[in-house]
Amino acid sequence: EVAPPPPSPVPPPVIKKEQVGDSVIVPMEVDSADAADHMAPPKSDGDVAAAASGATDELPIEEEGDEEEQSMDGPMPYLEDDERMLAYLHGRHGGNEEVAKLCLLSHLSMGRAVQARRKMRKVRKREEVEGVPLSDMLYPSEVWRRRYERLFNTMAGDMRKRQRTGLYSFNLHHGDGTAVETRRSGVGMDADTNTASAGGSRRYDYEEELKKPWRSVLDCAEALVQRVPIQSIEPGPEGSVTVTVPPAIDGPKPTLDELIILLRQAHTLPRPEEIFGKRDTANKRISMCMNTIISLVVNARNRLAALNDLIFDEDRDGIDLDELDDFLGDLEESSPLILNEIPTVRAMLESARQWEDKVNRILAGDLTGMFSLEDYEVNKSDVCVLTAAERLVHEGKVVPLMPRSLVSLKARVEKALVLRERLRQMESEKGDTMKQYSSLVREANRIDLAFPEVNALSTVHQAAEEWTDRATVAMRSRLSLAELEELVDTGNEMPVNVSDLLGKLRARVQEAHEWIEDLKRAVPGSAELAKSSSREFGSDRLEWLHRIRDVFNDEGDGSKELLNLASDGSRIPVDIMELQLLQIETDARNWTIKAKKWTENKGKIEELRDHLARGDAIRSRVKLDKNQRGQWGIDAESELKAIVKSADRWYKKYRGYIEGDRRRNRAACIVSLPLLR
């Protein structure tokens, strides 16, 4: 018999290396081969035989031109949707991939990432109770492998409440229904079986090659774990205190991405018990490192969940940038791992702060750089703080974060636009009261965004307040008829409805004009004289005084009617110049009647002097021009002054005989009889 030929030597698998941290992870070639086998279409037995014999020329080969023709038959599916999503991400986040990823994750959690992780922790505990406990598993590595699979599972199928299936996303399940666990756990055994069937002669040590990836993973895992600072809680005088122990190896803290890559690579390898044996101490070291790394990943993901909740920008109140800055500082200090999301959030925070600085500058009234020369030429009225604020709100839409200042400014701009529309309607209607104007001014002050309509509103409101103050003073005191007529004219022209005060002022003016008409009817020849509210009244004052005196000098009912008019006019709350002239002539008439009594009969010199002083007071009330002052006087005033002057001359002449004590001066006390007479 002819002995069978020895088996051909099997070439060693090509090892792909992946750098993580300071160590090198060497994965197994079986991963890429399995993935290629899974992605490639199934081959028939004939194809496998042809491939083994090298008969590649008999296999059909598709040319590249055929692929191009097939791709040009119709539009590629989902191309337009992908383009829309990419355009949205580019426009929303400025093409920043890291910011886009972080914001999308934050939006997916809808601000409830911490709550969701707590709920998932409860679900995992419930599944652990319902399923096989981790302590009852065959291999110790199954503990951290199960923890990893539960940690990195993703959505699959129906998300309603039902029995969960063990379908995992990343390198955990293949579409043919064969789980990776089963296939990977048999790699070593298959190799041993094939080797044993070959008669035990092989030139390449598969067992040693299978141990190399695990040793590389273990070295890398231990190096990463030793660079993590350990935090412990110790009792203190004021309660529990968190104490941070420095890492065993100096160096930067590992990143979360490094640990996740390490876990993924370790999960793709066969079980360490199948490679090293169940009694090898390497199994315990691997399990301890992997469990520690998974705990670190869970801790870091909890912190990332809190960060995602904090930057979620769909809250009504917006994001407090100071609170976010403090949170990032605490996160950098207390996190055992380096989170690559922190620099991204820092950049987002800086962008939001720059936008806030611009908002503060605009609200302070500095519009530098917000408008172009064309804006000033096209419509200068739009060059205002409100327009600048609208543009800032539009710019804020692309800010990665939504600060509270953006939410506040957006609400203020919306209110300002509503207020501007209301003010434009008021310009055409002109029927709002002072109370409504005051309410609008308070609303504009609360919004604090200047625009032309608000400036006009402030001007009108200020003028209306001044008019109201003057009208209130006029209602409480006696103003001149000219001032009241000016107030009424101003009130008629104002866009504010001040009918309550304006009606009262009009009634007073009307009452004053009616009294003046009655006076003109009582004073003959005064119809052509000017009214006190006109400018020509100053030249007609003297004529008014003469006409009124003529009525008083006539014997009849005219003087009595004038006295009644003077009494009625004094009750009108208006300072009427015609009434003042009437009162002057009335006082002059009464003064003359009393003075004539002293001209006909003797009176005391002191009484005459007092009466002349009252006459001077009446004269001082007459406001005449310099050329007219000598044309008006009081009847009997000159006669009374002459009496007083003659008495003063007599007293001056004989003062020496009247005053003093002359009893000791014989020459002075002897007076002749003619002198006494």
Coordinates of C-alpha atoms in Angstrom, one line a residue, residues 106-555:
S106 CA -28.6 64.7 22.9
H107 CA -31.8 65.0 20.8
L108 CA -32.3 61.3 20.7
S109 CA -32.3 61.1 24.5
M110 CA -34.6 64.2 24.6
G111 CA -33.0 65.4 27.8
R112 CA -33.8 62.2 29.6
A113 CA -30.6 60.2 29.2
V114 CA -29.9 59.7 32.9
Q115 CA -33.5 58.6 33.5
A116 CA -33.3 56.1 30.6
R117 CA -30.1 54.7 31.9
R118 CA -31.6 54.2 35.3
K119 CA -34.6 52.4 33.7
M120 CA -32.3 50.2 31.7
R121 CA -30.4 49.3 34.8
K122 CA -33.7 48.1 36.4
V123 CA -34.6 46.2 33.2
R124 CA -31.2 44.4 33.2
K125 CA -31.6 43.4 36.8
R126 CA -35.0 42.0 36.1
E127 CA -33.7 40.1 33.1
E128 CA -30.9 38.8 35.3
V129 CA -33.4 37.4 37.8
E130 CA -35.5 35.8 35.0
G131 CA -32.6 34.4 33.1
V132 CA -29.4 32.5 34.1
P133 CA -27.5 34.2 36.9
L134 CA -24.0 35.3 36.0
S135 CA -22.6 33.2 38.9
D136 CA -24.0 30.0 37.5
M137 CA -22.2 30.3 34.1
L138 CA -19.7 27.7 33.0
Y139 CA -16.8 30.0 32.3
P140 CA -15.7 33.1 34.4
S141 CA -15.3 35.1 31.2
E142 CA -19.0 34.7 30.5
V143 CA -19.6 37.3 33.3
W144 CA -17.9 40.2 31.6
R145 CA -18.9 39.0 28.1
R146 CA -22.6 39.1 29.2
R147 CA -22.1 42.5 30.8
Y148 CA -20.5 43.7 27.6
E149 CA -23.3 42.4 25.4
R150 CA -25.9 44.0 27.6
L151 CA -23.9 47.2 27.7
F152 CA -23.6 47.6 23.9
N153 CA -26.9 46.3 22.7
T154 CA -28.9 48.5 20.4
M155 CA -32.5 48.8 19.0
A156 CA -33.6 45.8 16.9
G157 CA -37.1 45.0 15.7
D158 CA -40.3 45.9 17.6
M159 CA -39.6 48.2 20.6
R160 CA -42.9 47.4 22.3
K161 CA -43.0 45.6 25.6
R162 CA -42.4 41.9 24.8
Q163 CA -39.9 39.2 25.4
R164 CA -36.5 40.5 24.6
T165 CA -34.4 38.6 22.1
G166 CA -30.6 38.1 22.2
L167 CA -29.9 40.1 19.0
Y168 CA -26.8 42.3 19.2
S169 CA -25.5 44.7 16.7
F170 CA -21.8 45.0 16.5
N171 CA -20.0 41.8 15.5
L172 CA -22.4 39.8 17.7
H173 CA -24.8 38.2 15.3
H174 CA -24.8 37.3 11.6
G175 CA -27.9 37.2 9.4
D176 CA -27.6 33.4 8.8
G177 CA -29.0 32.7 12.3
T178 CA -25.7 31.6 13.7
A179 CA -24.6 33.5 16.7
V180 CA -21.0 34.7 16.9
E181 CA -20.6 33.1 20.4
T182 CA -21.2 29.6 19.0
R183 CA -19.0 30.1 16.0
R184 CA -16.1 31.8 17.9
S185 CA -16.1 29.3 20.7
G186 CA -15.5 26.5 18.3
V187 CA -12.5 28.0 16.5
G188 CA -9.9 26.5 18.7
M189 CA -11.6 23.1 18.9
D190 CA -12.0 23.0 15.1
A191 CA -8.4 23.7 14.7
D192 CA -7.4 21.0 17.2
T193 CA -9.7 18.5 15.5
N194 CA -8.2 19.2 12.1
T195 CA -4.7 19.0 13.5
A196 CA -5.4 15.7 15.2
S197 CA -6.8 14.3 12.0
A198 CA -3.6 15.2 10.3
G199 CA -1.7 12.8 12.4
G200 CA -0.4 15.2 15.0
S201 CA 2.2 16.7 12.6
R202 CA 1.9 20.4 12.1
R203 CA 4.6 23.0 11.6
Y204 CA 2.7 25.9 13.1
D205 CA 1.6 26.1 16.7
Y206 CA -2.0 27.3 16.5
E207 CA -2.4 27.4 20.2
E208 CA 0.5 29.8 20.6
E209 CA -0.9 32.0 17.9
L210 CA -4.3 32.0 19.6
K211 CA -2.7 33.1 22.9
K212 CA -0.9 36.1 21.4
P213 CA -4.0 38.3 20.8
W214 CA -5.2 37.6 24.3
R215 CA -1.8 38.4 25.8
S216 CA -1.7 41.6 23.9
V217 CA -5.2 42.5 25.0
L218 CA -4.3 41.7 28.6
D219 CA -1.2 43.8 28.6
C220 CA -3.1 46.7 27.1
A221 CA -6.0 46.3 29.5
E222 CA -3.7 46.2 32.6
A223 CA -1.7 49.2 31.4
L224 CA -4.9 51.2 30.9
V225 CA -6.4 50.2 34.2
Q226 CA -3.2 51.2 36.1
R227 CA -3.4 54.7 34.6
V228 CA -6.9 55.3 36.0
P229 CA -7.0 57.2 39.4
I230 CA -9.0 55.3 42.0
Q231 CA -11.7 57.1 44.0
S232 CA -12.8 55.9 47.4
I233 CA -15.3 57.2 49.9
E234 CA -13.9 57.5 53.5
P235 CA -15.5 58.8 56.6
G236 CA -14.6 62.3 57.7
P237 CA -15.3 64.7 60.6
E238 CA -18.2 66.3 58.6
G239 CA -19.4 63.2 56.8
S240 CA -18.3 61.0 54.0
V241 CA -15.4 62.4 51.9
T242 CA -14.4 61.2 48.4
V243 CA -10.6 60.6 48.3
T244 CA -8.8 60.2 45.0
V245 CA -5.8 57.8 44.9
P246 CA -3.2 58.6 42.2
P247 CA -2.8 56.0 39.5
A248 CA -0.2 53.3 39.7
I249 CA 1.5 54.4 36.5
D250 CA 2.1 58.0 35.6
G251 CA 0.6 59.2 32.4
P252 CA -2.6 60.6 30.9
K253 CA -5.9 59.0 31.9
P254 CA -7.2 56.6 29.2
T255 CA -10.0 57.8 27.0
L256 CA -13.5 56.2 26.8
D257 CA -13.0 55.4 23.2
E258 CA -9.8 53.4 24.0
L259 CA -11.6 51.2 26.5
I260 CA -14.6 50.6 24.2
I261 CA -12.2 49.6 21.3
L262 CA -10.4 47.3 23.7
L263 CA -13.7 45.7 24.9
R264 CA -14.9 45.2 21.4
Q265 CA -11.7 43.6 20.3
A266 CA -11.6 41.3 23.4
H267 CA -15.2 40.3 22.8
T268 CA -14.3 39.1 19.2
L269 CA -11.7 36.7 20.5
P270 CA -12.4 33.2 21.7
R271 CA -13.1 32.5 25.3
P272 CA -9.8 32.7 27.3
E273 CA -10.6 29.4 29.0
E274 CA -10.6 27.6 25.7
I275 CA -7.2 29.2 24.8
F276 CA -5.3 29.2 28.1
G277 CA -7.2 26.4 29.8
K278 CA -9.5 26.6 32.8
R279 CA -6.8 26.5 35.4
D280 CA -4.5 29.2 34.0
T281 CA -4.2 32.4 36.1
A282 CA -4.5 34.5 33.0
N283 CA -8.2 33.9 32.9
K284 CA -8.7 35.5 36.3
R285 CA -6.5 38.5 35.3
I286 CA -8.5 38.9 32.1
S287 CA -11.9 38.8 33.9
M288 CA -10.8 41.3 36.6
C289 CA -9.5 43.7 34.0
M290 CA -12.5 43.4 31.8
N291 CA -15.0 43.8 34.6
T292 CA -13.0 46.9 35.9
I293 CA -13.0 48.4 32.4
I294 CA -16.7 47.8 31.9
S295 CA -17.4 49.5 35.3
L296 CA -15.3 52.4 34.1
V297 CA -17.2 52.6 30.9
V298 CA -20.5 52.5 32.7
N299 CA -19.4 55.3 35.0
A300 CA -18.2 57.4 32.1
R301 CA -21.4 56.8 30.1
N302 CA -23.4 57.9 33.1
R303 CA -21.5 61.1 33.1
L304 CA -22.0 61.5 29.4
A305 CA -25.7 61.0 29.9
A306 CA -25.8 63.8 32.4
L307 CA -23.8 66.0 29.9
N308 CA -26.3 65.1 27.1
D309 CA -29.2 66.1 29.3
L310 CA -27.5 69.4 30.2
I311 CA -26.9 70.4 26.6
F312 CA -30.3 69.4 25.4
D313 CA -31.6 72.6 23.8
E314 CA -35.3 71.9 23.6
D315 CA -35.9 73.1 27.1
R316 CA -38.2 76.2 27.3
D317 CA -35.7 78.1 29.5
G318 CA -32.6 77.3 27.4
I319 CA -29.2 76.3 28.7
D320 CA -27.4 78.1 31.5
L321 CA -23.9 78.6 30.1
D322 CA -22.3 79.3 33.5
E323 CA -23.9 76.1 34.9
L324 CA -22.6 74.1 31.9
D325 CA -19.1 75.6 32.3
D326 CA -19.0 74.6 36.0
F327 CA -20.3 71.1 35.1
L328 CA -17.5 70.7 32.5
G329 CA -14.9 71.7 35.1
D330 CA -16.2 69.2 37.6
L331 CA -16.5 66.5 34.9
E332 CA -12.9 67.0 33.8
E333 CA -11.7 66.9 37.4
S334 CA -13.7 64.0 38.7
S335 CA -14.0 61.7 35.6
P336 CA -11.7 58.7 35.8
L337 CA -11.5 58.7 31.9
I338 CA -10.9 61.3 29.3
L339 CA -14.1 62.1 27.5
N340 CA -13.5 63.3 23.9
E341 CA -16.9 65.0 24.0
I342 CA -15.7 67.6 26.6
P343 CA -13.5 69.6 24.1
T344 CA -16.4 69.5 21.6
V345 CA -18.8 70.9 24.3
R346 CA -16.1 73.5 25.2
A347 CA -16.0 74.6 21.6
M348 CA -19.8 74.8 21.5
L349 CA -19.8 76.8 24.8
E350 CA -17.3 79.2 23.4
S351 CA -19.4 79.7 20.3
A352 CA -22.5 80.4 22.4
R353 CA -20.5 82.9 24.6
Q354 CA -19.3 84.8 21.5
W355 CA -22.9 85.0 20.4
E356 CA -23.9 86.3 23.8
D357 CA -21.2 88.9 23.8
K358 CA -22.6 90.2 20.5
V359 CA -26.1 90.3 21.9
N360 CA -24.9 92.3 24.9
R361 CA -23.2 94.8 22.6
I362 CA -26.3 95.1 20.4
L363 CA -28.6 95.6 23.4
A364 CA -26.2 98.3 24.7
G365 CA -26.9 100.3 21.5
D366 CA -23.7 99.5 19.6
L367 CA -24.8 98.5 16.1
T368 CA -21.3 98.4 14.6
G369 CA -21.0 95.7 11.9
M370 CA -24.7 94.8 11.9
F371 CA -25.8 96.9 9.0
S372 CA -24.2 97.7 5.6
L373 CA -24.3 100.9 3.6
E374 CA -27.1 99.4 1.5
D375 CA -29.3 99.0 4.5
Y376 CA -28.9 102.7 5.3
E377 CA -29.7 103.6 1.7
V378 CA -32.7 101.3 1.1
N379 CA -34.7 101.8 4.3
K380 CA -33.0 103.7 7.1
S381 CA -36.0 103.1 9.5
D382 CA -35.0 99.4 9.6
V383 CA -31.6 100.3 11.0
C384 CA -32.5 99.8 14.6
V385 CA -31.9 97.5 17.6
L386 CA -35.0 95.4 16.8
T387 CA -33.7 94.5 13.3
A388 CA -30.3 93.7 14.7
A389 CA -31.9 91.5 17.3
E390 CA -33.8 89.7 14.6
R391 CA -30.6 89.0 12.7
L392 CA -29.0 87.8 15.9
V393 CA -31.9 85.4 16.5
H394 CA -31.4 84.1 12.9
E395 CA -27.7 83.6 13.6
G396 CA -28.5 81.9 16.9
K397 CA -30.2 79.1 15.0
V398 CA -26.8 77.7 14.0
V399 CA -25.3 78.1 17.4
P400 CA -24.6 74.6 18.7
L401 CA -26.2 75.3 22.1
M402 CA -29.4 77.2 22.8
P403 CA -28.5 79.5 25.7
R404 CA -31.1 81.1 27.9
S405 CA -30.2 84.5 26.4
L406 CA -31.2 83.2 22.9
V407 CA -34.6 81.9 24.3
S408 CA -35.1 85.3 26.0
L409 CA -34.1 87.3 23.0
K410 CA -36.3 85.3 20.7
A411 CA -39.3 85.9 23.0
R412 CA -38.5 89.6 23.2
V413 CA -38.2 89.9 19.4
E414 CA -41.6 88.1 18.9
K415 CA -43.2 90.5 21.4
A416 CA -41.5 93.5 19.8
L417 CA -42.9 92.5 16.4
V418 CA -46.4 92.2 17.8
L419 CA -46.0 95.6 19.5
R420 CA -44.8 97.2 16.3
E421 CA -47.8 95.9 14.4
R422 CA -50.1 97.3 17.1
L423 CA -48.4 100.7 17.0
R424 CA -48.8 100.8 13.2
Q425 CA -52.5 100.2 13.6
M426 CA -52.7 102.9 16.3
E427 CA -51.2 105.5 13.9
S428 CA -54.2 105.0 11.6
E429 CA -56.9 104.6 14.2
K430 CA -56.0 107.3 16.8
G431 CA -58.5 106.3 19.4
D432 CA -56.5 104.8 22.3
T433 CA -56.6 106.3 25.7
M434 CA -53.8 107.5 27.9
K435 CA -54.1 104.4 30.0
Q436 CA -53.5 102.2 26.9
Y437 CA -50.6 104.3 25.8
S438 CA -49.0 103.9 29.3
S439 CA -49.5 100.2 29.1
L440 CA -47.8 100.1 25.7
V441 CA -44.9 102.2 27.0
R442 CA -44.5 99.8 29.9
E443 CA -44.5 96.9 27.5
A444 CA -41.9 98.5 25.3
N445 CA -39.7 99.2 28.4
R446 CA -40.0 95.6 29.4
I447 CA -39.0 94.4 25.9
D448 CA -36.2 97.0 25.7
L449 CA -35.7 96.7 21.9
A450 CA -35.7 100.1 20.2
F451 CA -37.3 100.7 16.8
P452 CA -38.8 103.8 15.2
E453 CA -42.4 103.1 16.2
V454 CA -41.3 102.8 19.9
N455 CA -39.4 106.1 19.7
A456 CA -42.5 107.8 18.3
L457 CA -44.6 106.2 21.0
S458 CA -42.3 107.5 23.7
T459 CA -42.5 111.0 22.2
V460 CA -46.3 111.0 22.0
H461 CA -46.6 109.5 25.5
Q462 CA -44.3 112.1 27.0
A463 CA -46.2 114.9 25.3
A464 CA -49.5 113.4 26.5
E465 CA -48.2 113.2 30.0
E466 CA -47.1 116.8 30.0
W467 CA -50.4 117.9 28.6
T468 CA -52.2 115.8 31.2
D469 CA -50.2 117.4 34.0
R470 CA -51.0 120.9 32.7
A471 CA -54.6 120.1 32.3
T472 CA -54.8 118.7 35.8
V473 CA -53.2 121.9 37.1
A474 CA -55.7 123.9 35.1
M475 CA -58.6 122.0 36.6
R476 CA -57.3 122.7 40.1
S477 CA -56.4 126.4 39.6
R478 CA -57.4 129.4 37.5
L479 CA -55.5 129.7 34.3
S480 CA -56.0 132.4 31.7
L481 CA -58.4 132.0 28.9
A482 CA -55.6 132.1 26.4
E483 CA -53.8 129.2 28.1
L484 CA -57.0 127.2 28.3
E485 CA -57.6 127.7 24.7
E486 CA -54.1 126.6 23.9
L487 CA -54.5 123.5 26.0
V488 CA -57.8 122.7 24.2
D489 CA -56.2 123.1 20.8
T490 CA -53.2 120.9 21.8
G491 CA -55.5 118.2 23.1
N492 CA -57.5 118.2 19.9
E493 CA -54.4 117.6 17.8
M494 CA -53.0 114.8 20.0
P495 CA -53.4 111.2 18.9
V496 CA -54.2 110.2 22.4
N497 CA -57.8 110.1 23.5
V498 CA -57.9 112.6 26.4
S499 CA -61.6 113.3 26.1
D500 CA -62.2 113.2 29.9
L501 CA -60.0 116.2 30.7
L502 CA -60.5 117.8 27.3
G503 CA -64.3 117.9 27.8
K504 CA -64.0 119.7 31.1
L505 CA -61.5 122.3 29.7
R506 CA -63.8 122.9 26.7
A507 CA -66.7 123.5 29.1
R508 CA -64.7 126.1 31.0
V509 CA -63.6 127.9 27.8
Q510 CA -67.2 127.9 26.6
E511 CA -68.4 129.3 29.9
A512 CA -65.8 132.1 29.7
H513 CA -66.7 133.0 26.1
E514 CA -70.4 133.2 27.1
W515 CA -69.6 135.5 29.9
I516 CA -67.5 137.8 27.6
E517 CA -70.5 138.0 25.2
D518 CA -72.8 139.0 28.1
L519 CA -70.3 141.7 29.1
K520 CA -70.1 143.0 25.5
R521 CA -73.9 143.3 25.4
A522 CA -73.9 145.2 28.8
V523 CA -71.1 147.6 27.7
P524 CA -72.2 149.7 24.7
G525 CA -69.6 150.1 21.9
S526 CA -67.5 147.1 23.0
A527 CA -68.6 144.7 20.3
E528 CA -65.7 145.8 18.0
L529 CA -63.1 145.5 20.8
A530 CA -60.8 142.5 20.8
K531 CA -61.1 139.6 23.2
S532 CA -58.6 138.9 25.9
S533 CA -57.6 135.6 24.1
S534 CA -56.4 137.6 21.1
R535 CA -53.1 139.4 20.6
E536 CA -54.8 142.7 19.9
F537 CA -56.3 142.9 23.4
G538 CA -53.3 144.7 24.8
S539 CA -54.1 147.9 22.8
D540 CA -57.8 147.8 23.6
R541 CA -57.4 147.6 27.4
L542 CA -57.7 151.4 27.9
E543 CA -60.7 151.5 25.7
W544 CA -62.3 148.7 27.7
L545 CA -61.8 150.6 30.9
H546 CA -63.3 153.9 29.5
R547 CA -66.4 152.1 28.2
I548 CA -67.0 150.3 31.5
R549 CA -66.6 153.6 33.4
D550 CA -69.1 155.3 31.1
V551 CA -71.6 152.6 32.0
F552 CA -70.9 153.1 35.8
N553 CA -71.2 156.9 35.4
D554 CA -74.6 156.7 33.7
E555 CA -77.6 156.7 36.0

